[in-house]
C-alpha cells in the first residue's frame, strides 16, 4: 500500500525517542515520497531537529493541561489527513491521539484494551529483544524488515561551534581527549555510587592525559561539588543544558561514562564512545549498540537481576550489589582502552 501521510509517535522520554531513530530511517526508505511526521514530548523530540528523514516534528507539552491546548492537539491530529499512524508508545494518551487521526491504518500495541483503538495490533512474542528490534515489530505488518539499527542525532555546524565555545569558556581547549561523566539518573537504583565516580575521577587524572567533564542532572549541585572537591582546576562541570546543547557538547568527547539514562543514549547517537553502567535493567534491551564502535555496557548478572525496579529491595551486604560490584578498576580499564 502506498501511504501519503505517515505519523510516527513515541510520546515520552529522551532515550526512548533516540532509540526510534532507526525506525524513522527505515520508514523513509520504504516510503520515500510520503510526508513523515513525528509526535512526542517537546523536550525529547527537539533531538530530532535537522533529521533529514522527517518532514514534520510535532512537539507535545505534557506540562500544559489547559483544555484548549489539549483540544487543539487532538484537532491537529484530526486535521492531519494521515493515512498511516504507528504508535511506538501505546499508552492511553498516544492511543487516543492516533485514534483521533482517523487514519485508515493505525498500528499500536495490543495492551490493556487500548488495542481496540488500532486497526493493527502488535503483540509481544515473549522473546528477549533490543528496544530497536522491538520497535521493528510495529513495521512488520508493513513488510519492513529490520535494516537500520544505528541511532542518530543530526547537529549543524553552528551547534557544534557553540558547544566548542562553551567548552573553551570552561577551560577545555581540545588539546587533550575529553572524558565526560554523567553521574546521575532518574531512578536511585540506576546510580553508580558517587564514591565510585569520585574514585574514577582521581584515577583518571593520575593515570591519563585527559580533561574530565561533568554532566549534571536537575538538583545535582551538591553531587557536582563532591566530585570536584580537590580537583577544581582539572574537573569541569557543565551547566544544566537543554538536551540538544548537551548532545553538541558530547559530540566533542572521546569517551562518555553514564548511568542507564537518557544522556547515555544521546552520547551514543553523537559518536562519543559510550560506557553505560547498568544495574536493574537488562543491557540486552537498553544498550543495543555496536561494540566495534567503542560502546560498552557494564553489567554484573546476579540472581536477582535484572529486577527492573526503582529501588533495591535487598538489605545488608547485598544492597545495590549489582552496582557496587562494578568497580572503579573495571570502568577505568574500559575508559583507558578508548582514549
C-alpha positions as YAML, in Angstrom:
chain: A
units: angstrom
residues:
- id: 1
  name: UNK
  ca: [0.00, 0.00, 0.00]
- id: 2
  name: UNK
  ca: [1.30, 3.46, -0.87]
- id: 3
  name: UNK
  ca: [0.87, 5.81, 2.10]
- id: 4
  name: UNK
  ca: [0.98, 9.56, 1.51]
- id: 5
  name: UNK
  ca: [0.98, 10.91, 5.07]
- id: 6
  name: UNK
  ca: [2.51, 8.98, 7.97]
- id: 7
  name: UNK
  ca: [2.50, 9.83, 11.69]
- id: 8
  name: UNK
  ca: [5.04, 8.12, 13.96]
- id: 9
  name: UNK
  ca: [4.87, 8.64, 17.70]
- id: 10
  name: UNK
  ca: [6.90, 7.76, 20.76]
- id: 11
  name: UNK
  ca: [5.36, 10.16, 23.23]
- id: 12
  name: UNK
  ca: [7.89, 10.23, 26.07]
- id: 13
  name: UNK
  ca: [11.45, 10.03, 27.32]
- id: 14
  name: UNK
  ca: [14.71, 11.16, 25.81]
- id: 15
  name: UNK
  ca: [16.39, 7.80, 25.43]
- id: 16
  name: UNK
  ca: [13.28, 6.14, 24.08]
- id: 17
  name: UNK
  ca: [12.90, 8.77, 21.35]
- id: 18
  name: UNK
  ca: [16.57, 8.39, 20.37]
- id: 19
  name: UNK
  ca: [16.02, 4.63, 20.10]
- id: 20
  name: UNK
  ca: [13.32, 5.22, 17.47]
- id: 21
  name: UNK
  ca: [15.65, 6.99, 15.02]
- id: 22
  name: UNK
  ca: [16.45, 3.78, 13.09]
- id: 23
  name: UNK
  ca: [12.69, 3.37, 12.56]
- id: 24
  name: UNK
  ca: [12.48, 6.87, 11.07]
- id: 25
  name: UNK
  ca: [15.13, 5.99, 8.50]
- id: 26
  name: UNK
  ca: [13.53, 2.63, 7.70]
- id: 27
  name: UNK
  ca: [10.16, 4.30, 7.08]
- id: 28
  name: UNK
  ca: [11.78, 6.87, 4.81]
- id: 29
  name: UNK
  ca: [13.44, 4.10, 2.80]
- id: 30
  name: UNK
  ca: [10.11, 2.31, 2.43]
- id: 31
  name: UNK
  ca: [8.08, 5.43, 1.61]
- id: 32
  name: UNK
  ca: [10.47, 7.96, 0.03]
- id: 33
  name: UNK
  ca: [7.71, 10.28, -1.19]
- id: 34
  name: UNK
  ca: [5.47, 10.25, 1.89]
- id: 35
  name: UNK
  ca: [5.08, 13.12, 4.35]
- id: 36
  name: UNK
  ca: [6.58, 11.70, 7.57]
- id: 37
  name: UNK
  ca: [5.65, 13.41, 10.86]
- id: 38
  name: UNK
  ca: [6.74, 12.61, 14.43]
- id: 39
  name: UNK
  ca: [4.70, 13.35, 17.57]
- id: 40
  name: UNK
  ca: [6.30, 13.36, 21.01]
- id: 41
  name: UNK
  ca: [7.31, 15.17, 24.17]
- id: 42
  name: UNK
  ca: [8.65, 18.62, 23.29]
- id: 43
  name: UNK
  ca: [11.95, 18.15, 25.13]
- id: 44
  name: UNK
  ca: [12.68, 14.73, 23.68]
- id: 45
  name: UNK
  ca: [11.70, 15.47, 20.07]
- id: 46
  name: UNK
  ca: [13.98, 18.52, 20.00]
- id: 47
  name: UNK
  ca: [16.68, 15.90, 19.42]
- id: 48
  name: UNK
  ca: [15.04, 15.11, 16.07]
- id: 49
  name: UNK
  ca: [15.57, 18.58, 14.63]
- id: 50
  name: UNK
  ca: [17.59, 18.53, 11.39]
- id: 51
  name: UNK
  ca: [16.73, 14.87, 10.84]
- id: 52
  name: UNK
  ca: [16.69, 14.68, 7.03]
- id: 53
  name: UNK
  ca: [14.23, 11.76, 7.03]
- id: 54
  name: UNK
  ca: [11.45, 13.71, 8.78]
- id: 55
  name: UNK
  ca: [9.18, 16.31, 7.21]
- id: 56
  name: UNK
  ca: [7.48, 17.50, 10.39]
- id: 57
  name: UNK
  ca: [8.05, 17.37, 14.15]
- id: 58
  name: UNK
  ca: [5.00, 17.85, 16.38]
- id: 59
  name: UNK
  ca: [6.05, 18.71, 19.96]
- id: 60
  name: UNK
  ca: [3.62, 17.89, 22.77]
- id: 61
  name: UNK
  ca: [3.82, 19.84, 26.04]
- id: 62
  name: UNK
  ca: [2.95, 17.40, 28.82]
- id: 63
  name: UNK
  ca: [3.02, 20.21, 31.39]
- id: 64
  name: UNK
  ca: [0.20, 22.09, 29.68]
- id: 65
  name: UNK
  ca: [-3.06, 20.64, 31.00]
- id: 66
  name: UNK
  ca: [-5.21, 23.50, 29.74]
- id: 67
  name: UNK
  ca: [-8.30, 22.19, 28.00]
- id: 68
  name: UNK
  ca: [-7.85, 24.44, 24.97]
- id: 69
  name: UNK
  ca: [-4.27, 23.25, 24.43]
- id: 70
  name: UNK
  ca: [-5.24, 19.60, 24.73]
- id: 71
  name: UNK
  ca: [-8.20, 20.11, 22.40]
- id: 72
  name: UNK
  ca: [-6.01, 21.89, 19.85]
- id: 73
  name: UNK
  ca: [-3.61, 18.93, 19.75]
- id: 74
  name: UNK
  ca: [-6.41, 16.44, 19.15]
- id: 75
  name: UNK
  ca: [-7.81, 18.76, 16.47]
- id: 76
  name: UNK
  ca: [-4.38, 18.88, 14.85]
- id: 77
  name: UNK
  ca: [-4.39, 15.09, 14.74]
- id: 78
  name: UNK
  ca: [-7.90, 15.08, 13.27]
- id: 79
  name: UNK
  ca: [-6.93, 17.57, 10.56]
- id: 80
  name: UNK
  ca: [-3.61, 15.90, 9.72]
- id: 81
  name: UNK
  ca: [-5.06, 13.71, 6.96]
- id: 82
  name: UNK
  ca: [-2.78, 10.83, 7.94]
- id: 83
  name: UNK
  ca: [-3.41, 7.50, 6.28]
- id: 84
  name: UNK
  ca: [-0.92, 5.57, 8.44]
- id: 85
  name: UNK
  ca: [-0.09, 6.02, 12.13]
- id: 86
  name: UNK
  ca: [2.45, 3.98, 14.09]
- id: 87
  name: UNK
  ca: [2.28, 4.29, 17.88]
- id: 88
  name: UNK
  ca: [5.51, 3.05, 19.48]
- id: 89
  name: UNK
  ca: [4.34, 4.05, 22.98]
- id: 90
  name: UNK
  ca: [0.74, 2.80, 23.16]
- id: 91
  name: UNK
  ca: [-0.24, 4.46, 26.41]
- id: 92
  name: UNK
  ca: [-3.78, 5.85, 26.85]
- id: 93
  name: UNK
  ca: [-2.93, 9.32, 25.54]
- id: 94
  name: UNK
  ca: [-0.97, 8.20, 22.49]
- id: 95
  name: UNK
  ca: [-3.63, 5.62, 21.66]
- id: 96
  name: UNK
  ca: [-6.36, 8.28, 21.75]
- id: 97
  name: UNK
  ca: [-4.30, 10.75, 19.74]
- id: 98
  name: UNK
  ca: [-3.55, 8.28, 16.99]
- id: 99
  name: UNK
  ca: [-7.20, 7.19, 17.01]
- id: 100
  name: UNK
  ca: [-8.16, 10.86, 16.52]
- id: 101
  name: UNK
  ca: [-6.27, 10.92, 13.21]
- id: 102
  name: UNK
  ca: [-8.91, 8.66, 11.62]
- id: 103
  name: UNK
  ca: [-6.03, 7.08, 9.68]
- id: 104
  name: UNK
  ca: [-7.06, 4.06, 7.62]
- id: 105
  name: UNK
  ca: [-4.17, 2.05, 9.12]
- id: 106
  name: UNK
  ca: [-3.31, 2.55, 12.80]
- id: 107
  name: UNK
  ca: [-0.61, 0.30, 14.25]
- id: 108
  name: UNK
  ca: [-0.09, 0.00, 18.01]
- id: 109
  name: UNK
  ca: [0.46, -2.35, 20.91]
- id: 110
  name: UNK
  ca: [-2.19, -4.87, 21.94]
- id: 111
  name: UNK
  ca: [-2.21, -3.86, 25.61]
- id: 112
  name: UNK
  ca: [-4.86, -3.38, 28.31]
- id: 113
  name: UNK
  ca: [-7.78, -2.86, 25.99]
- id: 114
  name: UNK
  ca: [-6.16, 0.02, 24.13]
- id: 115
  name: UNK
  ca: [-5.59, -2.27, 21.19]
- id: 116
  name: UNK
  ca: [-9.20, -1.63, 20.18]
- id: 117
  name: UNK
  ca: [-8.14, 1.87, 19.09]
- id: 118
  name: UNK
  ca: [-5.77, 0.45, 16.45]
- id: 119
  name: UNK
  ca: [-6.60, -1.32, 13.22]
- id: 120
  name: UNK
  ca: [-3.46, -3.48, 13.51]
- id: 121
  name: UNK
  ca: [-2.47, -4.69, 16.97]
- id: 122
  name: UNK
  ca: [1.12, -5.76, 17.59]
- id: 123
  name: UNK
  ca: [1.66, -8.28, 20.38]
- id: 124
  name: UNK
  ca: [4.88, -9.19, 22.14]
- id: 125
  name: UNK
  ca: [6.13, -12.65, 21.15]
- id: 126
  name: UNK
  ca: [7.82, -13.04, 24.54]
- id: 127
  name: UNK
  ca: [11.40, -13.26, 23.27]
- id: 128
  name: UNK
  ca: [14.11, -11.00, 24.65]
- id: 129
  name: UNK
  ca: [15.00, -8.40, 22.06]
- id: 130
  name: UNK
  ca: [16.55, -4.96, 21.97]
- id: 131
  name: UNK
  ca: [14.37, -1.86, 22.13]
- id: 132
  name: UNK
  ca: [15.16, -1.19, 18.48]
- id: 133
  name: UNK
  ca: [14.12, -4.66, 17.32]
- id: 134
  name: UNK
  ca: [11.02, -4.35, 19.49]
- id: 135
  name: UNK
  ca: [10.09, -1.20, 17.56]
- id: 136
  name: UNK
  ca: [10.65, -3.02, 14.28]
- id: 137
  name: UNK
  ca: [7.81, -5.39, 15.23]
- id: 138
  name: UNK
  ca: [5.46, -2.48, 14.51]
- id: 139
  name: UNK
  ca: [6.83, -2.27, 10.96]
- id: 140
  name: UNK
  ca: [6.47, -5.99, 10.27]
- id: 141
  name: UNK
  ca: [2.80, -5.65, 9.16]
- id: 142
  name: UNK
  ca: [4.06, -3.19, 6.53]
- id: 143
  name: UNK
  ca: [6.58, -5.70, 5.21]
- id: 144
  name: UNK
  ca: [9.54, -3.70, 6.55]
- id: 145
  name: UNK
  ca: [12.32, -5.89, 7.96]
- id: 146
  name: UNK
  ca: [15.00, -4.66, 10.40]
- id: 147
  name: UNK
  ca: [17.61, -2.80, 8.40]
- id: 148
  name: UNK
  ca: [18.97, 0.30, 10.12]
- id: 149
  name: UNK
  ca: [19.96, -0.15, 13.77]
- id: 150
  name: UNK
  ca: [22.27, 2.82, 14.36]
- id: 151
  name: UNK
  ca: [20.79, 5.72, 16.33]
- id: 152
  name: UNK
  ca: [21.31, 9.25, 15.02]
- id: 153
  name: UNK
  ca: [21.15, 12.87, 16.15]
- id: 154
  name: UNK
  ca: [21.87, 15.46, 13.47]
- id: 155
  name: UNK
  ca: [23.75, 18.55, 14.68]
- id: 156
  name: UNK
  ca: [24.58, 21.52, 12.48]
- id: 157
  name: UNK
  ca: [27.91, 23.33, 12.38]
- id: 158
  name: UNK
  ca: [26.62, 26.25, 14.44]
- id: 159
  name: UNK
  ca: [25.55, 23.95, 17.28]
- id: 160
  name: UNK
  ca: [28.95, 22.25, 17.32]
- id: 161
  name: UNK
  ca: [30.73, 25.62, 17.28]
- id: 162
  name: UNK
  ca: [28.64, 26.89, 20.21]
- id: 163
  name: UNK
  ca: [29.48, 23.74, 22.16]
- id: 164
  name: UNK
  ca: [33.17, 24.22, 21.41]
- id: 165
  name: UNK
  ca: [32.96, 27.80, 22.66]
- id: 166
  name: UNK
  ca: [31.25, 26.64, 25.86]
- id: 167
  name: UNK
  ca: [33.99, 24.09, 26.46]
- id: 168
  name: UNK
  ca: [36.61, 26.78, 25.92]
- id: 169
  name: UNK
  ca: [34.92, 29.02, 28.50]
- id: 170
  name: UNK
  ca: [35.22, 26.15, 30.99]
- id: 171
  name: UNK
  ca: [38.95, 25.79, 30.33]
- id: 172
  name: UNK
  ca: [38.69, 22.81, 27.98]
- id: 173
  name: UNK
  ca: [40.64, 23.76, 24.86]
- id: 174
  name: UNK
  ca: [40.54, 20.44, 23.00]
- id: 175
  name: UNK
  ca: [44.27, 19.75, 23.29]
- id: 176
  name: UNK
  ca: [43.54, 16.59, 25.30]
- id: 177
  name: UNK
  ca: [40.81, 13.98, 24.83]
- id: 178
  name: UNK
  ca: [37.68, 14.72, 26.82]
- id: 179
  name: UNK
  ca: [36.12, 12.14, 29.13]
- id: 180
  name: UNK
  ca: [32.59, 13.14, 30.14]
- id: 181
  name: UNK
  ca: [30.79, 11.64, 33.12]
- id: 182
  name: UNK
  ca: [27.05, 11.70, 33.85]
- id: 183
  name: UNK
  ca: [26.77, 10.52, 37.48]
- id: 184
  name: UNK
  ca: [23.02, 10.94, 37.95]
- id: 185
  name: UNK
  ca: [19.86, 9.12, 36.86]
- id: 186
  name: UNK
  ca: [16.14, 9.38, 37.49]
- id: 187
  name: UNK
  ca: [15.92, 6.07, 39.34]
- id: 188
  name: UNK
  ca: [18.06, 5.68, 42.53]
- id: 189
  name: UNK
  ca: [18.55, 2.04, 41.54]
- id: 190
  name: UNK
  ca: [20.37, 3.06, 38.37]
- id: 191
  name: UNK
  ca: [23.04, 5.22, 40.01]
- id: 192
  name: UNK
  ca: [26.62, 4.02, 40.31]
- id: 193
  name: UNK
  ca: [27.69, 5.26, 43.75]
- id: 194
  name: UNK
  ca: [29.11, 8.77, 43.99]
- id: 195
  name: UNK
  ca: [32.18, 7.39, 45.77]
- id: 196
  name: UNK
  ca: [32.88, 5.22, 42.75]
- id: 197
  name: UNK
  ca: [32.57, 8.15, 40.36]
- id: 198
  name: UNK
  ca: [34.92, 10.16, 42.56]
- id: 199
  name: UNK
  ca: [37.38, 7.27, 42.63]
- id: 200
  name: UNK
  ca: [37.23, 7.07, 38.84]
- id: 201
  name: UNK
  ca: [37.96, 10.79, 38.53]
- id: 202
  name: UNK
  ca: [41.00, 10.53, 40.80]
- id: 203
  name: UNK
  ca: [42.43, 7.59, 38.89]
- id: 204
  name: UNK
  ca: [41.78, 9.21, 35.50]
- id: 205
  name: UNK
  ca: [43.60, 12.38, 36.50]
- id: 206
  name: UNK
  ca: [46.51, 10.42, 37.98]
- id: 207
  name: UNK
  ca: [46.92, 7.87, 35.20]
- id: 208
  name: UNK
  ca: [45.90, 9.51, 31.92]
- id: 209
  name: UNK
  ca: [46.14, 12.75, 29.98]
- id: 210
  name: UNK
  ca: [42.55, 13.88, 29.56]
- id: 211
  name: UNK
  ca: [40.09, 16.57, 30.51]
- id: 212
  name: UNK
  ca: [37.23, 15.43, 32.74]
- id: 213
  name: UNK
  ca: [33.81, 16.94, 32.14]
- id: 214
  name: UNK
  ca: [30.84, 16.52, 34.48]
- id: 215
  name: UNK
  ca: [27.29, 16.49, 33.11]
- id: 216
  name: UNK
  ca: [24.71, 17.27, 35.82]
- id: 217
  name: UNK
  ca: [21.08, 16.40, 36.08]
- id: 218
  name: UNK
  ca: [18.48, 18.52, 37.87]
- id: 219
  name: UNK
  ca: [19.31, 19.04, 41.57]
- id: 220
  name: UNK
  ca: [22.85, 17.64, 41.16]
- id: 221
  name: UNK
  ca: [24.64, 20.72, 42.54]
- id: 222
  name: UNK
  ca: [25.82, 19.06, 45.76]
- id: 223
  name: UNK
  ca: [26.93, 15.98, 43.82]
- id: 224
  name: UNK
  ca: [28.99, 18.15, 41.45]
- id: 225
  name: UNK
  ca: [30.68, 19.85, 44.42]
- id: 226
  name: UNK
  ca: [31.50, 16.48, 45.98]
- id: 227
  name: UNK
  ca: [33.01, 15.09, 42.78]
- id: 228
  name: UNK
  ca: [35.12, 18.20, 42.17]
- id: 229
  name: UNK
  ca: [36.47, 18.56, 45.70]
- id: 230
  name: UNK
  ca: [40.26, 18.68, 45.47]
- id: 231
  name: UNK
  ca: [40.17, 18.70, 41.66]
- id: 232
  name: UNK
  ca: [38.54, 22.05, 40.92]
- id: 233
  name: UNK
  ca: [41.13, 23.13, 38.37]
- id: 234
  name: UNK
  ca: [41.04, 19.83, 36.50]
- id: 235
  name: UNK
  ca: [37.39, 18.76, 36.57]
- id: 236
  name: UNK
  ca: [34.96, 20.91, 34.62]
- id: 237
  name: UNK
  ca: [31.22, 20.91, 35.42]
- id: 238
  name: UNK
  ca: [28.79, 21.77, 32.67]
- id: 239
  name: UNK
  ca: [25.79, 23.94, 33.40]
- id: 240
  name: UNK
  ca: [22.44, 22.19, 33.18]
- id: 241
  name: UNK
  ca: [21.92, 22.26, 29.42]
- id: 242
  name: UNK
  ca: [18.96, 21.71, 27.11]
- id: 243
  name: UNK
  ca: [19.26, 18.22, 25.66]
- id: 244
  name: UNK
  ca: [20.25, 19.40, 22.21]
- id: 245
  name: UNK
  ca: [23.09, 21.53, 23.60]
- id: 246
  name: UNK
  ca: [24.22, 18.57, 25.69]
- id: 247
  name: UNK
  ca: [24.29, 16.48, 22.51]
- id: 248
  name: UNK
  ca: [26.52, 19.06, 20.85]
- id: 249
  name: UNK
  ca: [28.93, 19.03, 23.80]
- id: 250
  name: UNK
  ca: [29.07, 15.23, 23.87]
- id: 251
  name: UNK
  ca: [29.89, 15.20, 20.16]
- id: 252
  name: UNK
  ca: [33.28, 16.71, 21.16]
- id: 253
  name: UNK
  ca: [34.00, 14.00, 23.77]
- id: 254
  name: UNK
  ca: [36.18, 10.96, 23.19]
- id: 255
  name: UNK
  ca: [34.57, 8.84, 25.95]
- id: 256
  name: UNK
  ca: [31.31, 9.20, 27.86]
- id: 257
  name: UNK
  ca: [30.59, 7.28, 31.07]
- id: 258
  name: UNK
  ca: [26.94, 7.37, 32.12]
- id: 259
  name: UNK
  ca: [24.40, 5.56, 34.18]
- id: 260
  name: UNK
  ca: [21.48, 3.97, 32.34]
- id: 261
  name: UNK
  ca: [19.58, 7.16, 31.47]
- id: 262
  name: UNK
  ca: [18.64, 9.47, 28.59]
- id: 263
  name: UNK
  ca: [22.05, 11.16, 28.21]
- id: 264
  name: UNK
  ca: [23.66, 7.74, 27.75]
- id: 265
  name: UNK
  ca: [21.64, 7.27, 24.54]
- id: 266
  name: UNK
  ca: [22.48, 10.81, 23.41]
- id: 267
  name: UNK
  ca: [26.20, 10.08, 23.78]
- id: 268
  name: UNK
  ca: [25.98, 7.03, 21.53]
- id: 269
  name: UNK
  ca: [23.94, 8.87, 18.89]
- id: 270
  name: UNK
  ca: [26.50, 11.68, 18.54]
- id: 271
  name: UNK
  ca: [29.51, 9.38, 18.34]
- id: 272
  name: UNK
  ca: [31.08, 9.51, 21.80]
- id: 273
  name: UNK
  ca: [32.44, 6.11, 22.82]
- id: 274
  name: UNK
  ca: [29.86, 5.42, 25.49]
- id: 275
  name: UNK
  ca: [30.20, 3.21, 28.56]
- id: 276
  name: UNK
  ca: [26.79, 2.55, 30.10]
- id: 277
  name: UNK
  ca: [26.59, 1.39, 33.72]
- id: 278
  name: UNK
  ca: [23.67, -0.99, 34.25]
- id: 279
  name: UNK
  ca: [22.01, -2.41, 37.35]
- id: 280
  name: UNK
  ca: [18.27, -3.18, 37.39]
- id: 281
  name: UNK
  ca: [17.65, -3.09, 33.64]
- id: 282
  name: UNK
  ca: [18.96, -5.58, 31.06]
- id: 283
  name: UNK
  ca: [21.52, -4.08, 28.67]
- id: 284
  name: UNK
  ca: [20.36, -6.58, 26.03]
- id: 285
  name: UNK
  ca: [17.26, -4.38, 25.73]
- id: 286
  name: UNK
  ca: [18.51, -0.89, 26.53]
- id: 287
  name: UNK
  ca: [22.06, -0.92, 25.14]
- id: 288
  name: UNK
  ca: [21.67, -2.23, 21.57]
- id: 289
  name: UNK
  ca: [24.85, -0.53, 20.42]
- id: 290
  name: UNK
  ca: [27.81, -1.53, 18.30]
- id: 291
  name: UNK
  ca: [30.75, -2.73, 20.41]
- id: 292
  name: UNK
  ca: [33.05, -2.24, 17.42]
- id: 293
  name: UNK
  ca: [32.26, 1.50, 17.57]
- id: 294
  name: UNK
  ca: [33.59, 1.62, 21.13]
- id: 295
  name: UNK
  ca: [30.31, 1.37, 23.03]
- id: 296
  name: UNK
  ca: [30.21, -0.93, 26.07]
- id: 297
  name: UNK
  ca: [27.67, -1.84, 28.76]
- id: 298
  name: UNK
  ca: [28.98, -2.59, 32.26]
- id: 299
  name: UNK
  ca: [26.72, -5.14, 33.96]
- id: 300
  name: UNK
  ca: [27.01, -7.73, 36.73]
- id: 301
  name: UNK
  ca: [24.47, -10.52, 36.48]
- id: 302
  name: UNK
  ca: [23.12, -11.52, 39.91]
- id: 303
  name: UNK
  ca: [20.44, -13.99, 40.93]
- id: 304
  name: UNK
  ca: [18.03, -11.05, 41.37]
- id: 305
  name: UNK
  ca: [18.89, -9.23, 38.16]
- id: 306
  name: UNK
  ca: [17.50, -7.74, 36.12]
- id: 307
  name: UNK
  ca: [14.96, -6.77, 38.80]
- id: 308
  name: UNK
  ca: [13.62, -3.79, 36.80]
- id: 309
  name: UNK
  ca: [12.59, -1.99, 40.00]
- id: 310
  name: UNK
  ca: [13.10, 1.65, 41.00]
- id: 311
  name: UNK
  ca: [14.74, 0.89, 44.38]
- id: 312
  name: UNK
  ca: [16.80, -2.05, 45.63]
- id: 313
  name: UNK
  ca: [14.84, -4.43, 47.87]
- id: 314
  name: UNK
  ca: [17.92, -6.22, 49.23]
- id: 315
  name: UNK
  ca: [19.43, -5.43, 52.62]
- id: 316
  name: UNK
  ca: [22.89, -5.67, 54.17]
- id: 317
  name: UNK
  ca: [25.86, -6.64, 52.02]
- id: 318
  name: UNK
  ca: [23.61, -7.38, 49.08]
- id: 319
  name: UNK
  ca: [22.15, -3.86, 48.88]
- id: 320
  name: UNK
  ca: [22.77, -2.43, 45.40]
- id: 321
  name: UNK
  ca: [25.28, -5.22, 44.75]
- id: 322
  name: UNK
  ca: [24.62, -5.06, 41.02]
- id: 323
  name: UNK
  ca: [26.10, -1.54, 41.04]
- id: 324
  name: UNK
  ca: [28.72, -1.83, 43.81]
- id: 325
  name: UNK
  ca: [30.23, -4.92, 42.15]
- id: 326
  name: UNK
  ca: [31.13, -2.80, 39.11]
- id: 327
  name: UNK
  ca: [34.45, -1.46, 40.32]
- id: 328
  name: UNK
  ca: [36.43, 1.67, 39.60]
- id: 329
  name: UNK
  ca: [39.09, -0.56, 38.04]
- id: 330
  name: UNK
  ca: [36.51, -2.07, 35.69]
- id: 331
  name: UNK
  ca: [35.36, 1.29, 34.38]
- id: 332
  name: UNK
  ca: [38.84, 2.84, 34.37]
- id: 333
  name: UNK
  ca: [40.17, -0.01, 32.22]
- id: 334
  name: UNK
  ca: [37.31, 0.45, 29.75]
- id: 335
  name: UNK
  ca: [37.91, 4.21, 29.54]
- id: 336
  name: UNK
  ca: [41.65, 3.80, 29.00]
- id: 337
  name: UNK
  ca: [41.05, 1.34, 26.17]
- id: 338
  name: UNK
  ca: [39.01, 4.02, 24.42]
- id: 339
  name: UNK
  ca: [41.29, 7.03, 24.91]
...
